[in-house]
mmCIF file of C-alpha atoms and ligand atoms in Angstrom:
data_model
loop_
_atom_site.group_PDB
_atom_site.id
_atom_site.type_symbol
_atom_site.label_atom_id
_atom_site.label_comp_id
_atom_site.label_asym_id
_atom_site.label_seq_id
_atom_site.Cartn_x
_atom_site.Cartn_y
_atom_site.Cartn_z
ATOM 1 C CA UNK T 1 82.552 -66.695 -169.088
ATOM 2 C CA UNK T 2 84.780 -63.543 -169.133
ATOM 3 C CA UNK T 3 82.462 -62.197 -171.820
ATOM 4 C CA UNK T 4 79.422 -62.561 -169.301
ATOM 5 C CA UNK T 5 81.129 -60.788 -166.378
ATOM 6 C CA UNK T 6 82.221 -57.981 -168.605
ATOM 7 C CA UNK T 7 78.420 -57.549 -169.753
ATOM 8 C CA UNK T 8 77.524 -57.920 -166.105
ATOM 9 C CA UNK T 9 79.775 -55.626 -164.788
ATOM 10 C CA UNK T 10 78.649 -52.926 -167.685
ATOM 11 C CA UNK T 11 75.012 -53.748 -166.607
ATOM 12 C CA UNK T 12 75.456 -53.193 -162.977
ATOM 13 C CA UNK T 13 76.692 -49.574 -163.839
ATOM 14 C CA UNK T 14 73.796 -48.579 -165.422
ATOM 15 C CA UNK T 15 71.210 -51.117 -163.312
ATOM 16 C CA UNK T 16 71.052 -55.154 -163.581
ATOM 17 C CA UNK T 17 68.315 -56.176 -165.927
ATOM 18 C CA UNK T 18 68.882 -59.768 -165.479
ATOM 19 C CA UNK T 19 70.971 -60.085 -168.380
ATOM 20 C CA UNK T 20 73.832 -62.552 -167.203
ATOM 21 C CA UNK T 21 73.286 -61.290 -163.872
ATOM 22 C CA UNK T 22 72.374 -62.480 -160.623
ATOM 23 C CA UNK T 23 68.505 -62.131 -160.496
ATOM 24 C CA UNK T 24 67.836 -60.128 -157.011
ATOM 25 C CA UNK T 25 64.078 -59.152 -157.413
ATOM 26 C CA UNK T 26 61.581 -61.700 -157.588
ATOM 27 C CA UNK T 27 58.354 -61.115 -159.474
ATOM 28 C CA UNK T 28 56.521 -60.739 -156.659
ATOM 29 C CA UNK T 29 58.682 -58.042 -155.671
ATOM 30 C CA UNK T 30 58.818 -56.208 -158.629
ATOM 31 C CA UNK T 31 55.144 -56.062 -158.885
ATOM 32 C CA UNK T 32 54.794 -54.393 -155.539
ATOM 33 C CA UNK T 33 57.501 -51.852 -156.743
ATOM 34 C CA UNK T 34 55.323 -51.609 -159.830
ATOM 35 C CA UNK T 35 52.394 -50.581 -157.978
ATOM 36 C CA UNK T 36 54.567 -47.994 -155.917
ATOM 37 C CA UNK T 37 55.411 -46.749 -159.288
ATOM 38 C CA UNK T 38 59.111 -47.035 -158.554
ATOM 39 C CA UNK T 39 60.118 -50.454 -160.195
ATOM 40 C CA UNK T 40 61.612 -48.282 -163.324
ATOM 41 C CA UNK T 41 63.523 -46.380 -160.942
ATOM 42 C CA UNK T 42 64.903 -49.347 -159.062
ATOM 43 C CA UNK T 43 65.788 -51.372 -162.304
ATOM 44 C CA UNK T 44 67.448 -48.487 -164.236
ATOM 45 C CA UNK T 45 69.101 -46.557 -161.240
ATOM 46 C CA UNK T 46 69.289 -48.405 -158.340
ATOM 47 C CA UNK T 47 72.881 -49.262 -156.608
ATOM 48 C CA UNK T 48 71.727 -51.336 -153.819
ATOM 49 C CA UNK T 49 68.576 -53.704 -154.835
ATOM 50 C CA UNK T 50 69.408 -55.526 -152.222
ATOM 51 C CA UNK T 51 68.452 -52.555 -149.466
ATOM 52 C CA UNK T 52 65.252 -52.008 -151.612
ATOM 53 C CA UNK T 53 64.312 -55.788 -151.452
ATOM 54 C CA UNK T 54 65.441 -55.788 -147.247
ATOM 55 C CA UNK T 55 63.068 -52.814 -146.880
ATOM 56 C CA UNK T 56 60.206 -54.306 -148.906
ATOM 57 C CA UNK T 57 60.063 -56.757 -146.269
ATOM 58 C CA UNK T 58 60.185 -54.944 -143.344
ATOM 59 C CA UNK T 59 58.776 -51.000 -143.339
ATOM 60 C CA UNK T 60 58.692 -49.937 -146.881
ATOM 61 C CA UNK T 61 58.106 -46.313 -147.650
ATOM 62 C CA UNK T 62 58.282 -45.556 -151.542
ATOM 63 C CA UNK T 63 59.432 -41.753 -150.356
ATOM 64 C CA UNK T 64 62.393 -43.163 -149.481
ATOM 65 C CA UNK T 65 63.416 -45.040 -152.374
ATOM 66 C CA UNK T 66 66.435 -42.844 -153.299
ATOM 67 C CA UNK T 67 68.001 -43.024 -150.145
ATOM 68 C CA UNK T 68 67.661 -47.100 -149.839
ATOM 69 C CA UNK T 69 69.153 -47.052 -153.457
ATOM 70 C CA UNK T 70 72.244 -45.024 -151.821
ATOM 71 C CA UNK T 71 72.741 -47.520 -148.752
ATOM 72 C CA UNK T 72 73.906 -50.934 -148.510
ATOM 73 C CA UNK T 73 72.724 -51.945 -145.185
ATOM 74 C CA UNK T 74 73.139 -55.329 -142.944
ATOM 75 C CA UNK T 75 69.791 -54.858 -141.196
ATOM 76 C CA UNK T 76 66.633 -52.503 -141.674
ATOM 77 C CA UNK T 77 66.847 -51.522 -137.899
ATOM 78 C CA UNK T 78 66.714 -47.521 -138.049
ATOM 79 C CA UNK T 79 66.795 -47.251 -141.310
ATOM 80 C CA UNK T 80 63.430 -45.110 -141.959
ATOM 81 C CA UNK T 81 63.786 -43.346 -138.565
ATOM 82 C CA UNK T 82 67.202 -41.440 -139.504
ATOM 83 C CA UNK T 83 65.758 -40.948 -143.132
ATOM 84 C CA UNK T 84 62.839 -38.990 -141.404
ATOM 85 C CA UNK T 85 65.252 -37.438 -138.850
ATOM 86 C CA UNK T 86 67.120 -35.888 -142.039
ATOM 87 C CA UNK T 87 70.790 -37.414 -141.992
ATOM 88 C CA UNK T 88 72.308 -37.640 -145.369
ATOM 89 C CA UNK T 89 73.064 -40.948 -146.974
ATOM 90 C CA UNK T 90 76.665 -40.516 -146.084
ATOM 91 C CA UNK T 91 75.801 -40.250 -142.180
ATOM 92 C CA UNK T 92 73.180 -43.026 -142.219
ATOM 93 C CA UNK T 93 75.917 -45.124 -143.788
ATOM 94 C CA UNK T 94 78.243 -44.291 -140.997
ATOM 95 C CA UNK T 95 75.533 -44.825 -138.417
ATOM 96 C CA UNK T 96 74.364 -48.015 -139.386
ATOM 97 C CA UNK T 97 77.940 -49.309 -138.765
ATOM 98 C CA UNK T 98 77.487 -48.444 -135.160
ATOM 99 C CA UNK T 99 76.528 -50.686 -132.360
ATOM 100 C CA UNK T 100 75.572 -48.446 -129.965
ATOM 101 C CA UNK T 101 72.806 -46.551 -131.592
ATOM 102 C CA UNK T 102 70.039 -45.739 -129.087
ATOM 103 C CA UNK T 103 66.533 -45.719 -131.234
ATOM 104 C CA UNK T 104 65.197 -43.230 -128.566
ATOM 105 C CA UNK T 105 68.116 -40.934 -129.395
ATOM 106 C CA UNK T 106 68.091 -40.281 -133.092
ATOM 107 C CA UNK T 107 66.500 -36.899 -132.867
ATOM 108 C CA UNK T 108 68.833 -35.597 -130.459
ATOM 109 C CA UNK T 109 71.734 -36.989 -132.550
ATOM 110 C CA UNK T 110 70.684 -35.178 -135.385
ATOM 111 C CA UNK T 111 70.270 -31.649 -133.127
ATOM 112 C CA UNK T 112 74.000 -32.505 -131.947
ATOM 113 C CA UNK T 113 75.316 -33.235 -135.577
ATOM 114 C CA UNK T 114 73.480 -29.672 -136.732
ATOM 115 C CA UNK T 115 75.440 -27.966 -133.928
ATOM 116 C CA UNK T 116 78.868 -30.108 -134.252
ATOM 117 C CA UNK T 117 79.345 -30.451 -137.949
ATOM 118 C CA UNK T 118 82.894 -31.296 -137.291
ATOM 119 C CA UNK T 119 82.528 -34.196 -135.684
ATOM 120 C CA UNK T 120 82.262 -37.847 -136.638
ATOM 121 C CA UNK T 121 78.975 -39.937 -136.431
ATOM 122 C CA UNK T 122 80.772 -42.210 -134.089
ATOM 123 C CA UNK T 123 81.756 -39.006 -131.740
ATOM 124 C CA UNK T 124 78.107 -37.731 -131.974
ATOM 125 C CA UNK T 125 76.603 -40.844 -130.846
ATOM 126 C CA UNK T 126 79.119 -41.540 -128.096
ATOM 127 C CA UNK T 127 78.712 -37.796 -126.616
ATOM 128 C CA UNK T 128 74.731 -38.016 -126.875
ATOM 129 C CA UNK T 129 74.689 -41.477 -125.330
ATOM 130 C CA UNK T 130 76.808 -39.979 -122.533
ATOM 131 C CA UNK T 131 73.921 -37.178 -122.284
ATOM 132 C CA UNK T 132 76.384 -34.359 -123.124
ATOM 133 C CA UNK T 133 73.729 -32.491 -125.302
ATOM 134 C CA UNK T 134 71.594 -32.076 -122.118
ATOM 135 C CA UNK T 135 72.410 -30.289 -118.775
ATOM 136 C CA UNK T 136 72.426 -32.131 -115.693
ATOM 137 C CA UNK T 137 69.228 -33.277 -114.307
ATOM 138 C CA UNK T 138 67.831 -31.853 -117.156
ATOM 139 C CA UNK T 139 65.878 -35.053 -118.616
ATOM 140 C CA UNK T 140 66.335 -37.729 -115.512
ATOM 141 C CA UNK T 141 65.517 -41.394 -116.106
ATOM 142 C CA UNK T 142 64.463 -42.991 -113.206
ATOM 143 C CA UNK T 143 66.563 -46.178 -112.494
ATOM 144 C CA UNK T 144 64.748 -49.443 -112.146
ATOM 145 C CA UNK T 145 67.607 -51.841 -112.125
ATOM 146 C CA UNK T 146 69.892 -53.396 -109.213
ATOM 147 C CA UNK T 147 72.424 -54.644 -111.514
ATOM 148 C CA UNK T 148 76.190 -54.168 -110.257
ATOM 149 C CA UNK T 149 76.877 -51.966 -113.533
ATOM 150 C CA UNK T 150 74.056 -49.761 -113.204
ATOM 151 C CA UNK T 151 74.647 -46.117 -113.890
ATOM 152 C CA UNK T 152 73.651 -43.584 -111.355
ATOM 153 C CA UNK T 153 74.558 -40.052 -112.436
ATOM 154 C CA UNK T 154 73.224 -36.750 -113.065
ATOM 155 C CA UNK T 155 71.252 -38.142 -115.742
ATOM 156 C CA UNK T 156 69.983 -41.431 -114.256
ATOM 157 C CA UNK T 157 68.118 -41.209 -110.611
ATOM 158 C CA UNK T 158 67.269 -43.864 -108.139
ATOM 159 C CA UNK T 159 63.452 -43.258 -107.055
ATOM 160 C CA UNK T 160 62.762 -41.339 -103.866
ATOM 161 C CA UNK T 161 63.242 -43.512 -101.090
ATOM 162 C CA UNK T 162 64.864 -46.411 -102.653
ATOM 163 C CA UNK T 163 66.903 -48.785 -100.425
ATOM 164 C CA UNK T 164 69.052 -51.502 -102.170
ATOM 165 C CA UNK T 165 67.712 -55.009 -101.517
ATOM 166 C CA UNK T 166 70.392 -56.599 -100.148
ATOM 167 C CA UNK T 167 72.638 -54.415 -97.842
ATOM 168 C CA UNK T 168 74.723 -55.914 -95.341
ATOM 169 C CA UNK T 169 76.675 -54.278 -92.633
ATOM 170 C CA UNK T 170 80.719 -54.180 -93.137
ATOM 171 C CA UNK T 171 82.902 -54.100 -90.130
ATOM 172 C CA UNK T 172 84.913 -51.014 -90.850
ATOM 173 C CA UNK T 173 84.024 -48.368 -88.932
ATOM 174 C CA UNK T 174 83.028 -44.953 -90.126
ATOM 175 C CA UNK T 175 85.635 -42.519 -89.758
ATOM 176 C CA UNK T 176 84.436 -38.803 -88.819
ATOM 177 C CA UNK T 177 84.638 -37.122 -92.261
ATOM 178 C CA UNK T 178 85.353 -33.208 -92.305
ATOM 179 C CA UNK T 179 82.488 -33.283 -95.515
ATOM 180 C CA UNK T 180 79.988 -34.319 -93.299
ATOM 181 C CA UNK T 181 79.590 -37.464 -95.374
ATOM 182 C CA UNK T 182 78.818 -39.995 -92.026
ATOM 183 C CA UNK T 183 79.012 -39.915 -88.575
ATOM 184 C CA UNK T 184 80.943 -42.287 -86.192
ATOM 185 C CA UNK T 185 77.490 -43.505 -84.977
ATOM 186 C CA UNK T 186 76.361 -44.613 -88.585
ATOM 187 C CA UNK T 187 76.489 -48.249 -89.487
ATOM 188 C CA UNK T 188 78.571 -48.877 -92.408
ATOM 189 C CA UNK T 189 76.656 -50.624 -95.219
ATOM 190 C CA UNK T 190 77.186 -51.896 -98.767
ATOM 191 C CA UNK T 191 75.357 -54.145 -101.105
ATOM 192 C CA UNK T 192 76.155 -58.009 -100.501
ATOM 193 C CA UNK T 193 78.764 -58.594 -102.967
ATOM 194 C CA UNK T 194 80.539 -55.307 -103.019
ATOM 195 C CA UNK T 195 80.833 -55.919 -99.178
ATOM 196 C CA UNK T 196 82.531 -59.096 -99.484
ATOM 197 C CA UNK T 197 84.756 -57.975 -101.715
ATOM 198 C CA UNK T 198 85.501 -54.475 -99.886
ATOM 199 C CA UNK T 199 86.463 -56.645 -96.599
ATOM 200 C CA UNK T 200 88.619 -58.889 -98.662
ATOM 201 C CA UNK T 201 90.340 -56.131 -100.056
ATOM 202 C CA UNK T 202 90.891 -54.622 -96.973
ATOM 203 C CA UNK T 203 92.265 -57.771 -95.381
ATOM 204 C CA UNK T 204 94.771 -58.027 -98.084
ATOM 205 C CA UNK T 205 95.909 -54.634 -97.756
ATOM 206 C CA UNK T 206 96.626 -55.312 -94.158
ATOM 207 C CA UNK T 207 98.429 -58.070 -94.700
ATOM 208 C CA UNK T 208 100.263 -57.329 -97.679
ATOM 209 C CA UNK T 209 100.914 -53.749 -96.975
ATOM 210 C CA UNK T 210 100.335 -53.598 -93.029
ATOM 211 C CA UNK T 211 97.747 -50.542 -93.022
ATOM 212 C CA UNK T 212 94.484 -50.012 -92.254
ATOM 213 C CA UNK T 213 91.904 -49.397 -95.269
ATOM 214 C CA UNK T 214 89.181 -47.301 -93.607
ATOM 215 C CA UNK T 215 85.632 -46.123 -94.912
ATOM 216 C CA UNK T 216 84.668 -42.633 -95.097
ATOM 217 C CA UNK T 217 81.071 -43.542 -96.323
ATOM 218 C CA UNK T 218 79.184 -46.144 -97.698
ATOM 219 C CA UNK T 219 75.818 -46.467 -98.215
ATOM 220 C CA UNK T 220 73.638 -43.559 -97.629
ATOM 221 C CA UNK T 221 69.969 -43.510 -97.526
ATOM 222 C CA UNK T 222 68.149 -40.898 -99.987
ATOM 223 C CA UNK T 223 67.157 -38.647 -97.023
ATOM 224 C CA UNK T 224 70.496 -38.340 -95.808
ATOM 225 C CA UNK T 225 71.669 -37.516 -99.466
ATOM 226 C CA UNK T 226 69.059 -34.713 -99.420
ATOM 227 C CA UNK T 227 70.240 -33.648 -95.951
ATOM 228 C CA UNK T 228 74.334 -33.719 -97.124
ATOM 229 C CA UNK T 229 73.320 -31.611 -100.540
ATOM 230 C CA UNK T 230 71.134 -29.195 -99.140
ATOM 231 C CA UNK T 231 73.710 -28.806 -96.170
ATOM 232 C CA UNK T 232 76.547 -27.680 -99.114
ATOM 233 C CA UNK T 233 73.764 -25.740 -100.981
ATOM 234 C CA UNK T 234 73.474 -23.584 -98.220
ATOM 235 C CA UNK T 235 77.173 -23.708 -96.938
ATOM 236 C CA UNK T 236 78.619 -22.791 -100.424
ATOM 237 C CA UNK T 237 76.152 -22.437 -103.081
ATOM 238 C CA UNK T 238 74.541 -24.503 -105.977
ATOM 239 C CA UNK T 239 77.909 -24.674 -108.303
ATOM 240 C CA UNK T 240 80.078 -26.223 -105.284
ATOM 241 C CA UNK T 241 77.321 -28.429 -104.099
ATOM 242 C CA UNK T 242 76.561 -29.948 -107.960
ATOM 243 C CA UNK T 243 80.438 -30.321 -108.268
ATOM 244 C CA UNK T 244 81.267 -32.391 -105.429
ATOM 245 C CA UNK T 245 77.451 -33.658 -104.219
ATOM 246 C CA UNK T 246 74.884 -35.848 -105.835
ATOM 247 C CA UNK T 247 71.417 -34.266 -105.637
ATOM 248 C CA UNK T 248 69.193 -36.882 -103.632
ATOM 249 C CA UNK T 249 68.743 -40.101 -105.624
ATOM 250 C CA UNK T 250 71.774 -39.205 -107.818
ATOM 251 C CA UNK T 251 74.643 -40.576 -105.405
ATOM 252 C CA UNK T 252 76.043 -44.004 -105.987
ATOM 253 C CA UNK T 253 76.202 -44.268 -102.120
ATOM 254 C CA UNK T 254 72.332 -44.593 -102.235
ATOM 255 C CA UNK T 255 72.732 -47.225 -104.428
ATOM 256 C CA UNK T 256 74.913 -49.045 -101.974
ATOM 257 C CA UNK T 257 77.565 -49.713 -104.411
ATOM 258 C CA UNK T 258 80.025 -46.869 -103.570
ATOM 259 C CA UNK T 259 82.514 -46.669 -100.837
ATOM 260 C CA UNK T 260 84.733 -43.641 -99.850
ATOM 261 C CA UNK T 261 88.189 -44.614 -98.319
ATOM 262 C CA UNK T 262 91.342 -43.611 -97.006
ATOM 263 C CA UNK T 263 94.303 -44.924 -94.954
ATOM 264 C CA UNK T 264 94.076 -44.844 -91.114
ATOM 265 C CA UNK T 265 94.319 -41.271 -90.328
ATOM 266 C CA UNK T 266 95.552 -40.117 -93.520
ATOM 267 C CA UNK T 267 93.163 -37.339 -94.648
ATOM 268 C CA UNK T 268 91.014 -38.793 -97.528
ATOM 269 C CA UNK T 269 90.416 -35.808 -99.613
ATOM 270 C CA UNK T 270 94.463 -36.028 -100.347
ATOM 271 C CA UNK T 271 94.377 -39.516 -100.827
ATOM 272 C CA UNK T 272 96.070 -39.417 -104.084
ATOM 273 C CA UNK T 273 99.083 -38.149 -102.146
ATOM 274 C CA UNK T 274 99.172 -41.457 -100.073
ATOM 275 C CA UNK T 275 102.808 -42.795 -101.333
ATOM 276 C CA UNK T 276 100.868 -46.355 -102.146
ATOM 277 C CA UNK T 277 97.893 -44.756 -104.013
ATOM 278 C CA UNK T 278 98.335 -46.525 -107.346
ATOM 279 C CA UNK T 279 98.924 -49.605 -105.569
ATOM 280 C CA UNK T 280 95.294 -49.103 -104.064
ATOM 281 C CA UNK T 281 93.847 -47.998 -106.902
ATOM 282 C CA UNK T 282 95.047 -51.110 -109.170
ATOM 283 C CA UNK T 283 94.538 -53.622 -106.502
ATOM 284 C CA UNK T 284 90.855 -52.627 -106.126
ATOM 285 C CA UNK T 285 90.131 -53.260 -109.565
ATOM 286 C CA UNK T 286 90.815 -56.546 -108.694
ATOM 287 C CA UNK T 287 88.203 -56.733 -105.988
ATOM 288 C CA UNK T 288 85.752 -55.131 -108.339
ATOM 289 C CA UNK T 289 85.926 -51.479 -107.640
ATOM 290 C CA UNK T 290 86.780 -48.759 -109.794
ATOM 291 C CA UNK T 291 88.075 -45.224 -109.156
ATOM 292 C CA UNK T 292 84.642 -43.701 -110.435
ATOM 293 C CA UNK T 293 85.787 -39.807 -110.812
ATOM 294 C CA UNK T 294 89.051 -39.301 -111.844
ATOM 295 C CA UNK T 295 90.646 -36.027 -112.731
ATOM 296 C CA UNK T 296 90.922 -36.631 -116.490
ATOM 297 C CA UNK T 297 87.130 -37.589 -117.027
ATOM 298 C CA UNK T 298 85.431 -34.546 -115.168
ATOM 299 C CA UNK T 299 83.717 -33.561 -118.036
ATOM 300 C CA UNK T 300 82.228 -36.984 -118.658
ATOM 301 C CA UNK T 301 81.267 -37.610 -115.195
ATOM 302 C CA UNK T 302 80.006 -34.398 -114.346
ATOM 303 C CA UNK T 303 82.178 -34.196 -110.959
ATOM 304 C CA UNK T 304 84.958 -33.017 -109.697
ATOM 305 C CA UNK T 305 87.878 -35.660 -109.380
ATOM 306 C CA UNK T 306 87.719 -37.851 -106.068
ATOM 307 C CA UNK T 307 90.536 -40.036 -105.475
ATOM 308 C CA UNK T 308 88.833 -41.510 -102.289
ATOM 309 C CA UNK T 309 85.332 -42.467 -104.153
ATOM 310 C CA UNK T 310 85.234 -46.045 -105.401
ATOM 311 C CA UNK T 311 82.499 -47.898 -106.981
ATOM 312 C CA UNK T 312 81.775 -51.296 -107.040
ATOM 313 C CA UNK T 313 80.774 -53.091 -110.427
ATOM 314 C CA UNK T 314 82.082 -56.402 -110.213
ATOM 315 C CA UNK T 315 85.461 -57.999 -110.626
ATOM 316 C CA UNK T 316 85.297 -58.568 -114.498
ATOM 317 C CA UNK T 317 84.267 -55.551 -115.523
ATOM 318 C CA UNK T 318 86.400 -53.328 -112.750
ATOM 319 C CA UNK T 319 89.406 -55.092 -114.593
ATOM 320 C CA UNK T 320 88.102 -54.290 -118.263
ATOM 321 C CA UNK T 321 87.319 -50.696 -117.441
ATOM 322 C CA UNK T 322 90.850 -50.302 -115.880
ATOM 323 C CA UNK T 323 92.739 -51.948 -118.900
ATOM 324 C CA UNK T 324 90.720 -49.850 -121.180
ATOM 325 C CA UNK T 325 90.971 -46.416 -118.952
ATOM 326 C CA UNK T 326 87.061 -46.171 -119.503
ATOM 327 C CA UNK T 327 84.609 -44.621 -116.705
ATOM 328 C CA UNK T 328 81.245 -46.212 -116.205
ATOM 329 C CA UNK T 329 79.481 -43.405 -118.235
ATOM 330 C CA UNK T 330 81.676 -44.300 -121.264
ATOM 331 C CA UNK T 331 81.173 -48.174 -120.820
ATOM 332 C CA UNK T 332 77.180 -47.630 -120.874
ATOM 333 C CA UNK T 333 77.650 -45.019 -123.806
ATOM 334 C CA UNK T 334 79.528 -47.848 -125.873
ATOM 335 C CA UNK T 335 77.268 -50.737 -124.898
ATOM 336 C CA UNK T 336 74.941 -51.732 -127.496
ATOM 337 C CA UNK T 337 71.299 -50.804 -126.805
HETATM 338 ZN ZN1 LIG F 1 81.781 -40.939 -102.089
#
């Protein structure tokens, strides 16, 4: 037995020709490889016959036989696309280990790899999934999704005139914001689940701490956002407007899932200096809200830090993101696609 194993090991090094080894390829598969003219290569020099076998049953291309033999794959997904894109065998091996690979971004991964040769494949995929290889508003994808975890950003926009299907009024009155976010005459609204959890949080804060959580802005219509953005564009120019205000269709407020808050008369844009601010952030996650634009994630979110802007994602996800220190952008970029 030991002798057979040794023999087998020797043959494994030079290719396994069924001498005391497990036969991997069936006669039918061998015939197919013979027709393609690659059987000798596979039998003599192929390190991963199983990869060849898997590809034979999926989307085999004889021109890629050397790559197939270099790769040890679990599934045939993306293999040919990655070879066509020009990734090396080593890079493909690393890419196939990731579960957040997006088939539609493969050529972008390659371009980003070429421009960032020092980065790992894991970092490349994350960066491109975060659209960091593109300028803001360069290649906008229109959102057709009302999930509570929906990503609304400078790369993902709501359709013109979008109105959430389940808006409800909240009892909080709007405080006149110095940033022209809403007027005292406006009705304050959020999507149903977000509204209920926001009200519950505000009541809890009042009961536990004795202060009033107030809303500076909640749902804003597409047209309102357009006027707001244009107002600041005219006042302070494009760089300022794009740092602090979303263009129409790109505001989480338009999605009915964001609320800007403060405490009574405390200036909302200094909320992070409020003595109990950490308690507010920590407690809001238990009610399904995350601080959406933190100071240390400005490069990822594309927005300046906003200590007052909270985004509803549901309780389970809010707690996870808080625990992992992730933004919603990162969550989506890390998700299986
Ligand atoms: Zn906001």
